[in-house]
PDB file of C-alpha atoms and ligand atoms in Angstrom:
ATOM      1  CA  MET A   1      -9.482  11.918   6.172  1.00  0.00           C
ATOM      2  CA  HIS A   2      -9.477   8.758   4.296  1.00  0.00           C
ATOM      3  CA  VAL A   3      -6.063   8.109   2.347  1.00  0.00           C
ATOM      4  CA  ILE A   4      -4.286   5.429   0.507  1.00  0.00           C
ATOM      5  CA  LEU A   5      -0.826   4.775   0.112  1.00  0.00           C
ATOM      6  CA  LEU A   6       0.341   3.273  -3.065  1.00  0.00           C
ATOM      7  CA  GLY A   7       3.526   2.507  -4.704  1.00  0.00           C
ATOM      8  CA  PRO A   8       5.976  -0.479  -5.519  1.00  0.00           C
ATOM      9  CA  PRO A   9       7.150  -3.102  -2.859  1.00  0.00           C
ATOM     10  CA  GLY A  10       9.701  -1.466  -0.308  1.00  0.00           C
ATOM     11  CA  ALA A  11       8.888   2.342  -1.716  1.00  0.00           C
ATOM     12  CA  GLY A  12       8.038   2.921   2.100  1.00  0.00           C
ATOM     13  CA  LYS A  13       4.692   2.755   2.131  1.00  0.00           C
ATOM     14  CA  GLY A  14       4.561   0.868   5.483  1.00  0.00           C
ATOM     15  CA  THR A  15       7.120   3.298   6.900  1.00  0.00           C
ATOM     16  CA  GLN A  16       5.024   6.474   5.896  1.00  0.00           C
ATOM     17  CA  ALA A  17       1.560   5.200   6.799  1.00  0.00           C
ATOM     18  CA  GLU A  18       2.960   5.055  10.669  1.00  0.00           C
ATOM     19  CA  LEU A  19       4.073   8.571  10.595  1.00  0.00           C
ATOM     20  CA  LEU A  20       1.396   9.827   8.685  1.00  0.00           C
ATOM     21  CA  ALA A  21      -1.480   8.037  10.757  1.00  0.00           C
ATOM     22  CA  ALA A  22       0.105   8.986  14.131  1.00  0.00           C
ATOM     23  CA  ALA A  23       0.266  12.649  12.657  1.00  0.00           C
ATOM     24  CA  ASN A  24      -3.228  12.850  11.042  1.00  0.00           C
ATOM     25  CA  ASP A  25      -5.067  10.112  13.659  1.00  0.00           C
ATOM     26  CA  LEU A  26      -6.032   7.875  11.590  1.00  0.00           C
ATOM     27  CA  VAL A  27      -6.554   4.241  12.094  1.00  0.00           C
ATOM     28  CA  HIS A  28      -3.800   2.859  10.009  1.00  0.00           C
ATOM     29  CA  LEU A  29      -4.566  -0.739   8.145  1.00  0.00           C
ATOM     30  CA  SER A  30      -1.552  -2.586   6.617  1.00  0.00           C
ATOM     31  CA  THR A  31      -2.965  -5.748   4.296  1.00  0.00           C
ATOM     32  CA  GLY A  32       0.918  -7.079   4.631  1.00  0.00           C
ATOM     33  CA  ASP A  33       0.775  -6.509   8.138  1.00  0.00           C
ATOM     34  CA  LEU A  34      -2.589  -8.563   8.784  1.00  0.00           C
ATOM     35  CA  LEU A  35      -1.593 -11.131   6.336  1.00  0.00           C
ATOM     36  CA  ARG A  36       1.768 -11.762   7.940  1.00  0.00           C
ATOM     37  CA  THR A  37      -0.195 -11.518  11.607  1.00  0.00           C
ATOM     38  CA  ALA A  38      -2.307 -14.505  10.251  1.00  0.00           C
ATOM     39  CA  VAL A  39       0.685 -16.487   8.683  1.00  0.00           C
ATOM     40  CA  SER A  40       2.400 -16.246  12.173  1.00  0.00           C
ATOM     41  CA  ALA A  41      -0.740 -17.050  14.202  1.00  0.00           C
ATOM     42  CA  GLY A  42      -1.578 -20.128  12.087  1.00  0.00           C
ATOM     43  CA  THR A  43      -4.905 -19.245  11.043  1.00  0.00           C
ATOM     44  CA  GLU A  44      -6.803 -21.049   8.300  1.00  0.00           C
ATOM     45  CA  LEU A  45      -6.510 -17.625   6.093  1.00  0.00           C
ATOM     46  CA  GLY A  46      -2.825 -17.123   7.132  1.00  0.00           C
ATOM     47  CA  LEU A  47      -2.185 -20.984   5.536  1.00  0.00           C
ATOM     48  CA  GLN A  48      -3.949 -20.122   2.602  1.00  0.00           C
ATOM     49  CA  ALA A  49      -2.160 -16.715   1.997  1.00  0.00           C
ATOM     50  CA  LYS A  50       1.208 -18.282   3.106  1.00  0.00           C
ATOM     51  CA  GLY A  51       1.990 -19.747  -0.366  1.00  0.00           C
ATOM     52  CA  ALA A  52       1.532 -16.331  -2.443  1.00  0.00           C
ATOM     53  CA  MET A  53       3.185 -14.014  -0.230  1.00  0.00           C
ATOM     54  CA  ASP A  54       6.354 -16.455  -0.221  1.00  0.00           C
ATOM     55  CA  ARG A  55       6.214 -16.552  -3.954  1.00  0.00           C
ATOM     56  CA  GLY A  56       5.726 -12.536  -4.161  1.00  0.00           C
ATOM     57  CA  GLU A  57       2.339 -12.718  -5.683  1.00  0.00           C
ATOM     58  CA  LEU A  58      -0.577 -11.161  -4.501  1.00  0.00           C
ATOM     59  CA  VAL A  59      -2.844 -13.294  -2.157  1.00  0.00           C
ATOM     60  CA  PRO A  60      -6.023 -13.955  -3.533  1.00  0.00           C
ATOM     61  CA  ASP A  61      -9.014 -11.058  -3.267  1.00  0.00           C
ATOM     62  CA  ALA A  62     -11.255 -13.061  -1.622  1.00  0.00           C
ATOM     63  CA  LEU A  63      -9.065 -13.837   1.373  1.00  0.00           C
ATOM     64  CA  VAL A  64      -7.959 -10.180   1.619  1.00  0.00           C
ATOM     65  CA  LEU A  65     -11.326  -8.897   1.426  1.00  0.00           C
ATOM     66  CA  ALA A  66     -12.338 -11.237   4.384  1.00  0.00           C
ATOM     67  CA  LEU A  67      -9.389  -9.522   6.400  1.00  0.00           C
ATOM     68  CA  LEU A  68     -10.173  -6.424   6.144  1.00  0.00           C
ATOM     69  CA  ALA A  69     -14.169  -6.826   6.604  1.00  0.00           C
ATOM     70  CA  GLU A  70     -13.238  -8.026  10.146  1.00  0.00           C
ATOM     71  CA  ARG A  71     -11.350  -4.582  10.605  1.00  0.00           C
ATOM     72  CA  PHE A  72     -13.837  -2.197   8.772  1.00  0.00           C
ATOM     73  CA  ASP A  73     -16.501  -3.788  10.824  1.00  0.00           C
ATOM     74  CA  GLY A  74     -18.224  -0.772  12.650  1.00  0.00           C
ATOM     75  CA  ALA A  75     -16.271   1.720  10.813  1.00  0.00           C
ATOM     76  CA  GLY A  76     -18.519   4.961   9.733  1.00  0.00           C
ATOM     77  CA  PRO A  77     -18.251   7.463   6.836  1.00  0.00           C
ATOM     78  CA  ASP A  78     -16.434   9.866  10.013  1.00  0.00           C
ATOM     79  CA  THR A  79     -13.981   6.970  11.051  1.00  0.00           C
ATOM     80  CA  GLY A  80     -10.599   8.345   9.477  1.00  0.00           C
ATOM     81  CA  PHE A  81      -8.341   5.510   7.705  1.00  0.00           C
ATOM     82  CA  LEU A  82      -5.284   5.086   6.197  1.00  0.00           C
ATOM     83  CA  LEU A  83      -4.872   2.274   3.698  1.00  0.00           C
ATOM     84  CA  ASP A  84      -1.329   1.020   3.478  1.00  0.00           C
ATOM     85  CA  GLY A  85      -0.996  -1.504   0.500  1.00  0.00           C
ATOM     86  CA  PHE A  86      -4.536  -1.742  -0.229  1.00  0.00           C
ATOM     87  CA  PRO A  87      -6.030  -1.650  -3.049  1.00  0.00           C
ATOM     88  CA  ARG A  88      -3.638  -3.797  -4.910  1.00  0.00           C
ATOM     89  CA  ASN A  89      -5.360  -4.526  -8.163  1.00  0.00           C
ATOM     90  CA  VAL A  90      -8.491  -2.645 -10.009  1.00  0.00           C
ATOM     91  CA  SER A  91     -10.680  -5.436  -8.559  1.00  0.00           C
ATOM     92  CA  GLN A  92      -9.888  -4.447  -4.952  1.00  0.00           C
ATOM     93  CA  ALA A  93     -10.413  -1.051  -5.696  1.00  0.00           C
ATOM     94  CA  GLU A  94     -14.121  -1.714  -6.914  1.00  0.00           C
ATOM     95  CA  ALA A  95     -14.676  -3.529  -4.114  1.00  0.00           C
ATOM     96  CA  LEU A  96     -13.307  -0.548  -1.826  1.00  0.00           C
ATOM     97  CA  GLY A  97     -15.409   2.040  -3.849  1.00  0.00           C
ATOM     98  CA  GLN A  98     -18.624  -0.307  -3.373  1.00  0.00           C
ATOM     99  CA  LYS A  99     -18.069  -0.231   0.462  1.00  0.00           C
ATOM    100  CA  PHE A 100     -17.598   3.261   1.454  1.00  0.00           C
ATOM    101  CA  GLY A 101     -18.829   5.177  -1.802  1.00  0.00           C
ATOM    102  CA  GLU A 102     -16.698   6.004  -5.094  1.00  0.00           C
ATOM    103  CA  ASP A 103     -15.967   9.365  -3.850  1.00  0.00           C
ATOM    104  CA  ALA A 104     -14.888   8.299   0.011  1.00  0.00           C
ATOM    105  CA  ILE A 105     -11.184   8.267  -0.631  1.00  0.00           C
ATOM    106  CA  GLU A 106      -9.673  12.021  -0.733  1.00  0.00           C
ATOM    107  CA  HIS A 107      -5.939  11.408  -0.993  1.00  0.00           C
ATOM    108  CA  VAL A 108      -3.929   8.359  -2.873  1.00  0.00           C
ATOM    109  CA  VAL A 109      -0.208   9.191  -2.056  1.00  0.00           C
ATOM    110  CA  HIS A 110       1.522   7.327  -5.001  1.00  0.00           C
ATOM    111  CA  LEU A 111       5.246   6.869  -3.596  1.00  0.00           C
ATOM    112  CA  GLN A 112       7.464   6.559  -6.476  1.00  0.00           C
ATOM    113  CA  LEU A 113      11.156   4.961  -6.477  1.00  0.00           C
ATOM    114  CA  ASP A 114      13.234   3.129  -9.081  1.00  0.00           C
ATOM    115  CA  ASP A 115      14.152  -0.699  -9.099  1.00  0.00           C
ATOM    116  CA  GLU A 116      17.548  -0.093  -8.037  1.00  0.00           C
ATOM    117  CA  GLU A 117      16.718   1.482  -5.089  1.00  0.00           C
ATOM    118  CA  ILE A 118      13.706  -0.810  -4.287  1.00  0.00           C
ATOM    119  CA  LEU A 119      16.194  -3.906  -4.143  1.00  0.00           C
ATOM    120  CA  ARG A 120      18.786  -1.941  -1.942  1.00  0.00           C
ATOM    121  CA  ARG A 121      16.236  -1.113   0.518  1.00  0.00           C
ATOM    122  CA  LEU A 122      14.685  -4.527   0.813  1.00  0.00           C
ATOM    123  CA  LEU A 123      17.668  -6.498   0.301  1.00  0.00           C
ATOM    124  CA  ALA A 124      18.708  -4.353   3.345  1.00  0.00           C
ATOM    125  CA  ARG A 125      15.752  -5.323   5.431  1.00  0.00           C
ATOM    126  CA  GLY A 126      15.680  -8.938   4.694  1.00  0.00           C
ATOM    127  CA  ARG A 127      12.144 -10.066   5.650  1.00  0.00           C
ATOM    128  CA  GLU A 128      11.333 -13.846   4.578  1.00  0.00           C
ATOM    129  CA  ASP A 129      10.104 -12.566   1.420  1.00  0.00           C
ATOM    130  CA  ASP A 130      12.977 -10.090   0.238  1.00  0.00           C
ATOM    131  CA  ASP A 131      14.843 -12.441  -1.655  1.00  0.00           C
ATOM    132  CA  GLU A 132      16.153 -11.179  -4.646  1.00  0.00           C
ATOM    133  CA  ALA A 133      14.154 -13.338  -7.180  1.00  0.00           C
ATOM    134  CA  VAL A 134      10.988 -12.938  -5.357  1.00  0.00           C
ATOM    135  CA  ILE A 135      11.540  -9.062  -4.836  1.00  0.00           C
ATOM    136  CA  ARG A 136      11.956  -9.288  -8.725  1.00  0.00           C
ATOM    137  CA  ASN A 137       8.464 -11.151  -9.095  1.00  0.00           C
ATOM    138  CA  ARG A 138       7.112  -8.658  -6.518  1.00  0.00           C
ATOM    139  CA  LEU A 139       7.886  -5.838  -8.861  1.00  0.00           C
ATOM    140  CA  ASN A 140       6.675  -7.524 -11.895  1.00  0.00           C
ATOM    141  CA  VAL A 141       3.613  -7.860  -9.936  1.00  0.00           C
ATOM    142  CA  TYR A 142       3.200  -4.478  -9.096  1.00  0.00           C
ATOM    143  CA  ARG A 143       3.868  -3.448 -12.644  1.00  0.00           C
ATOM    144  CA  ASN A 144       0.648  -5.781 -14.159  1.00  0.00           C
ATOM    145  CA  GLU A 145      -1.774  -5.835 -11.514  1.00  0.00           C
ATOM    146  CA  THR A 146      -0.797  -2.703  -9.517  1.00  0.00           C
ATOM    147  CA  SER A 147       0.243   0.074 -11.496  1.00  0.00           C
ATOM    148  CA  PRO A 148      -3.086   0.345 -13.308  1.00  0.00           C
ATOM    149  CA  LEU A 149      -4.493   1.912 -10.126  1.00  0.00           C
ATOM    150  CA  VAL A 150      -2.413   5.100 -10.579  1.00  0.00           C
ATOM    151  CA  GLU A 151      -4.076   5.911 -13.747  1.00  0.00           C
ATOM    152  CA  TRP A 152      -7.346   4.638 -11.957  1.00  0.00           C
ATOM    153  CA  TYR A 153      -7.090   7.143  -9.177  1.00  0.00           C
ATOM    154  CA  ARG A 154      -5.367   9.973 -11.319  1.00  0.00           C
ATOM    155  CA  THR A 155      -8.896  10.017 -13.371  1.00  0.00           C
ATOM    156  CA  ARG A 156     -10.489  10.659  -9.884  1.00  0.00           C
ATOM    157  CA  SER A 157      -8.293  13.439  -9.405  1.00  0.00           C
ATOM    158  CA  VAL A 158      -7.315  12.179  -5.954  1.00  0.00           C
ATOM    159  CA  LEU A 159      -3.487  11.179  -6.938  1.00  0.00           C
ATOM    160  CA  ARG A 160      -0.505  12.282  -5.291  1.00  0.00           C
ATOM    161  CA  PRO A 161       2.947  11.663  -6.877  1.00  0.00           C
ATOM    162  CA  ILE A 162       5.662  11.657  -4.536  1.00  0.00           C
ATOM    163  CA  ASP A 163       9.400  11.123  -4.750  1.00  0.00           C
ATOM    164  CA  ALA A 164      10.268   8.595  -2.253  1.00  0.00           C
ATOM    165  CA  THR A 165      14.297   9.074  -2.399  1.00  0.00           C
ATOM    166  CA  GLY A 166      16.111  10.635   0.456  1.00  0.00           C
ATOM    167  CA  THR A 167      15.572  10.132   3.905  1.00  0.00           C
ATOM    168  CA  ILE A 168      12.337   8.891   5.941  1.00  0.00           C
ATOM    169  CA  GLU A 169      11.781  12.619   6.984  1.00  0.00           C
ATOM    170  CA  ASP A 170      12.394  14.091   3.675  1.00  0.00           C
ATOM    171  CA  VAL A 171       9.579  11.835   2.437  1.00  0.00           C
ATOM    172  CA  HIS A 172       7.429  12.453   5.472  1.00  0.00           C
ATOM    173  CA  ASP A 173       7.665  16.415   4.594  1.00  0.00           C
ATOM    174  CA  ARG A 174       6.822  15.596   1.150  1.00  0.00           C
ATOM    175  CA  VAL A 175       3.794  13.465   1.875  1.00  0.00           C
ATOM    176  CA  LEU A 176       2.440  16.114   4.412  1.00  0.00           C
ATOM    177  CA  ARG A 177       2.773  18.938   1.888  1.00  0.00           C
ATOM    178  CA  SER A 178       1.050  17.003  -0.777  1.00  0.00           C
ATOM    179  CA  LEU A 179      -1.695  16.505   1.571  1.00  0.00           C
ATOM    180  CA  THR A 180      -2.381  20.240   2.730  1.00  0.00           C
ATOM    181  CA  ARG A 181      -1.639  21.780  -0.482  1.00  0.00           C
ATOM    182  CA  GLY A 182      -3.463  19.516  -2.536  1.00  0.00           C
ATOM    183  CA  THR A 183      -0.891  19.022  -4.886  1.00  0.00           C
ATOM    184  CA  LYS A 184      -2.625  16.771  -7.616  1.00  0.00           C
ATOM    185  CA  ALA A 185      -1.163  14.743 -10.694  1.00  0.00           C
TER     186      ALA A 185
HETATM  187  P1  LIG B 201       3.685  -5.230   2.099  1.00  0.00           P
HETATM  188  O1  LIG B 201       3.770  -5.684   3.672  1.00  0.00           O
HETATM  189  O2  LIG B 201       2.650  -4.411   1.831  1.00  0.00           O
HETATM  190  O3  LIG B 201       5.238  -4.814   1.842  1.00  0.00           O
HETATM  191  P2  LIG B 201       6.007  -4.016   0.904  1.00  0.00           P
HETATM  192  O4  LIG B 201       4.834  -3.652  -0.259  1.00  0.00           O
HETATM  193  O5  LIG B 201       7.043  -4.949   0.485  1.00  0.00           O
HETATM  194  O6  LIG B 201       6.896  -3.029   1.544  1.00  0.00           O
HETATM  195  P3  LIG B 201       6.484  -1.498   1.687  1.00  0.00           P
HETATM  196  O7  LIG B 201       6.243  -0.318   0.596  1.00  0.00           O
HETATM  197  O8  LIG B 201       5.278  -1.076   2.720  1.00  0.00           O
HETATM  198  O9  LIG B 201       7.866  -1.171   2.357  1.00  0.00           O
HETATM  199  P4  LIG B 201       8.384  -0.582   3.796  1.00  0.00           P
HETATM  200  O10 LIG B 201       8.162   0.644   4.475  1.00  0.00           O
HETATM  201  O11 LIG B 201       8.352  -1.590   4.772  1.00  0.00           O
HETATM  202  O12 LIG B 201       3.303  -6.756   1.016  1.00  0.00           O
HETATM  203  C1  LIG B 201       3.942  -7.580   1.450  1.00  0.00           C
HETATM  204  C2  LIG B 201       3.279  -9.073   0.451  1.00  0.00           C
HETATM  205  O13 LIG B 201       1.829  -9.025   1.520  1.00  0.00           O
HETATM  206  C3  LIG B 201       2.710  -8.780  -0.766  1.00  0.00           C
HETATM  207  O14 LIG B 201       4.125  -9.067  -1.561  1.00  0.00           O
HETATM  208  C4  LIG B 201       1.635  -9.564  -1.321  1.00  0.00           C
HETATM  209  O15 LIG B 201       1.804 -10.860  -1.439  1.00  0.00           O
HETATM  210  C5  LIG B 201       0.900  -9.645   0.501  1.00  0.00           C
HETATM  211  N1  LIG B 201      -0.118  -8.427   0.192  1.00  0.00           N
HETATM  212  C6  LIG B 201      -0.201  -7.278   0.849  1.00  0.00           C
HETATM  213  N2  LIG B 201      -1.285  -6.498   0.619  1.00  0.00           N
HETATM  214  C7  LIG B 201      -2.010  -7.176  -0.432  1.00  0.00           C
HETATM  215  C8  LIG B 201      -3.421  -6.800  -0.970  1.00  0.00           C
HETATM  216  N3  LIG B 201      -4.222  -5.813  -0.812  1.00  0.00           N
HETATM  217  N4  LIG B 201      -3.642  -7.767  -1.967  1.00  0.00           N
HETATM  218  C9  LIG B 201      -2.645  -9.108  -2.357  1.00  0.00           C
HETATM  219  N5  LIG B 201      -1.775  -9.170  -1.645  1.00  0.00           N
HETATM  220  C10 LIG B 201      -1.154  -8.524  -0.489  1.00  0.00           C
HETATM  221  O16 LIG B 201       9.836   0.105   3.463  1.00  0.00           O
HETATM  222  C11 LIG B 201      10.920  -1.018   3.010  1.00  0.00           C
HETATM  223  C12 LIG B 201      12.302  -0.725   3.711  1.00  0.00           C
HETATM  224  O17 LIG B 201      13.152   0.380   3.226  1.00  0.00           O
HETATM  225  C13 LIG B 201      12.318  -0.881   5.263  1.00  0.00           C
HETATM  226  O18 LIG B 201      13.249  -1.761   5.867  1.00  0.00           O
HETATM  227  C14 LIG B 201      12.487   0.395   5.777  1.00  0.00           C
HETATM  228  O19 LIG B 201      12.655   0.658   6.826  1.00  0.00           O
HETATM  229  C15 LIG B 201      13.290   1.062   4.219  1.00  0.00           C
HETATM  230  N6  LIG B 201      12.993   2.669   4.342  1.00  0.00           N
HETATM  231  C16 LIG B 201      11.592   3.169   4.084  1.00  0.00           C
HETATM  232  N7  LIG B 201      12.113   4.347   3.555  1.00  0.00           N
HETATM  233  C17 LIG B 201      12.973   4.664   3.317  1.00  0.00           C
HETATM  234  C18 LIG B 201      13.878   5.848   3.174  1.00  0.00           C
HETATM  235  N8  LIG B 201      13.366   6.953   2.821  1.00  0.00           N
HETATM  236  N9  LIG B 201      15.315   5.650   2.937  1.00  0.00           N
HETATM  237  C19 LIG B 201      16.038   4.265   3.079  1.00  0.00           C
HETATM  238  N10 LIG B 201      15.394   3.227   3.721  1.00  0.00           N
HETATM  239  C20 LIG B 201      13.943   3.233   3.613  1.00  0.00           C
END
């Protein structure tokens, strides 16, 4: 199974990805986690990515694609994976299609949450980039650069819209149901 988790910052992509990957025995790849690891390890790529992350902007595509290429090395068509936070714009989606084929992705789980609840969750989390001004910038970046992917995947008939309010378990149940029943947008 090949799954993408799409949604605004703080909608719970990382949280749901862990549960879903465990339930379906999928390789979980979070570009956010990969980037944060590179930053804390002080690699050249991490140093180049840090400024954009601190400002709540997208890291340049070339860096993200280089990071993922290492992880995808050796992955065949049968390797099940779950992409958390990637793609984040149309050009990343095109790169993914070129690597695995246009029809490789079966499910795009779209977590939907309003800005007020996002702000509440992220301020409670308090990660380095969870400062109110940076969160607002991440929301703008999501609207301008990432949200066109909703239509992109809807037209490819793989979009699964999920209400991301409620408890972590409630959201997980909704995600599982959307995959097994194939609820599409
Ligand atoms: P990410 O690491 O992807 O982080 P995120 O979008 O902020 O959070 P996520 O949606 O995963 O929320 P989470 O489950 O943690 O991105 C960080 C940065 O990396 C980006 O701003 C960008 O700079 C860069 N980046 C990443 N990928 C990139 C790419 N492909 N291209 C370019 N740049 C890229 O949940 C948030 C909080 O809510 C947690 O504290 C959680 O415990 C809580 N929570 C979750 N579900 C809940 C629920 N149901 N109820 C209550 N709280 C809940």
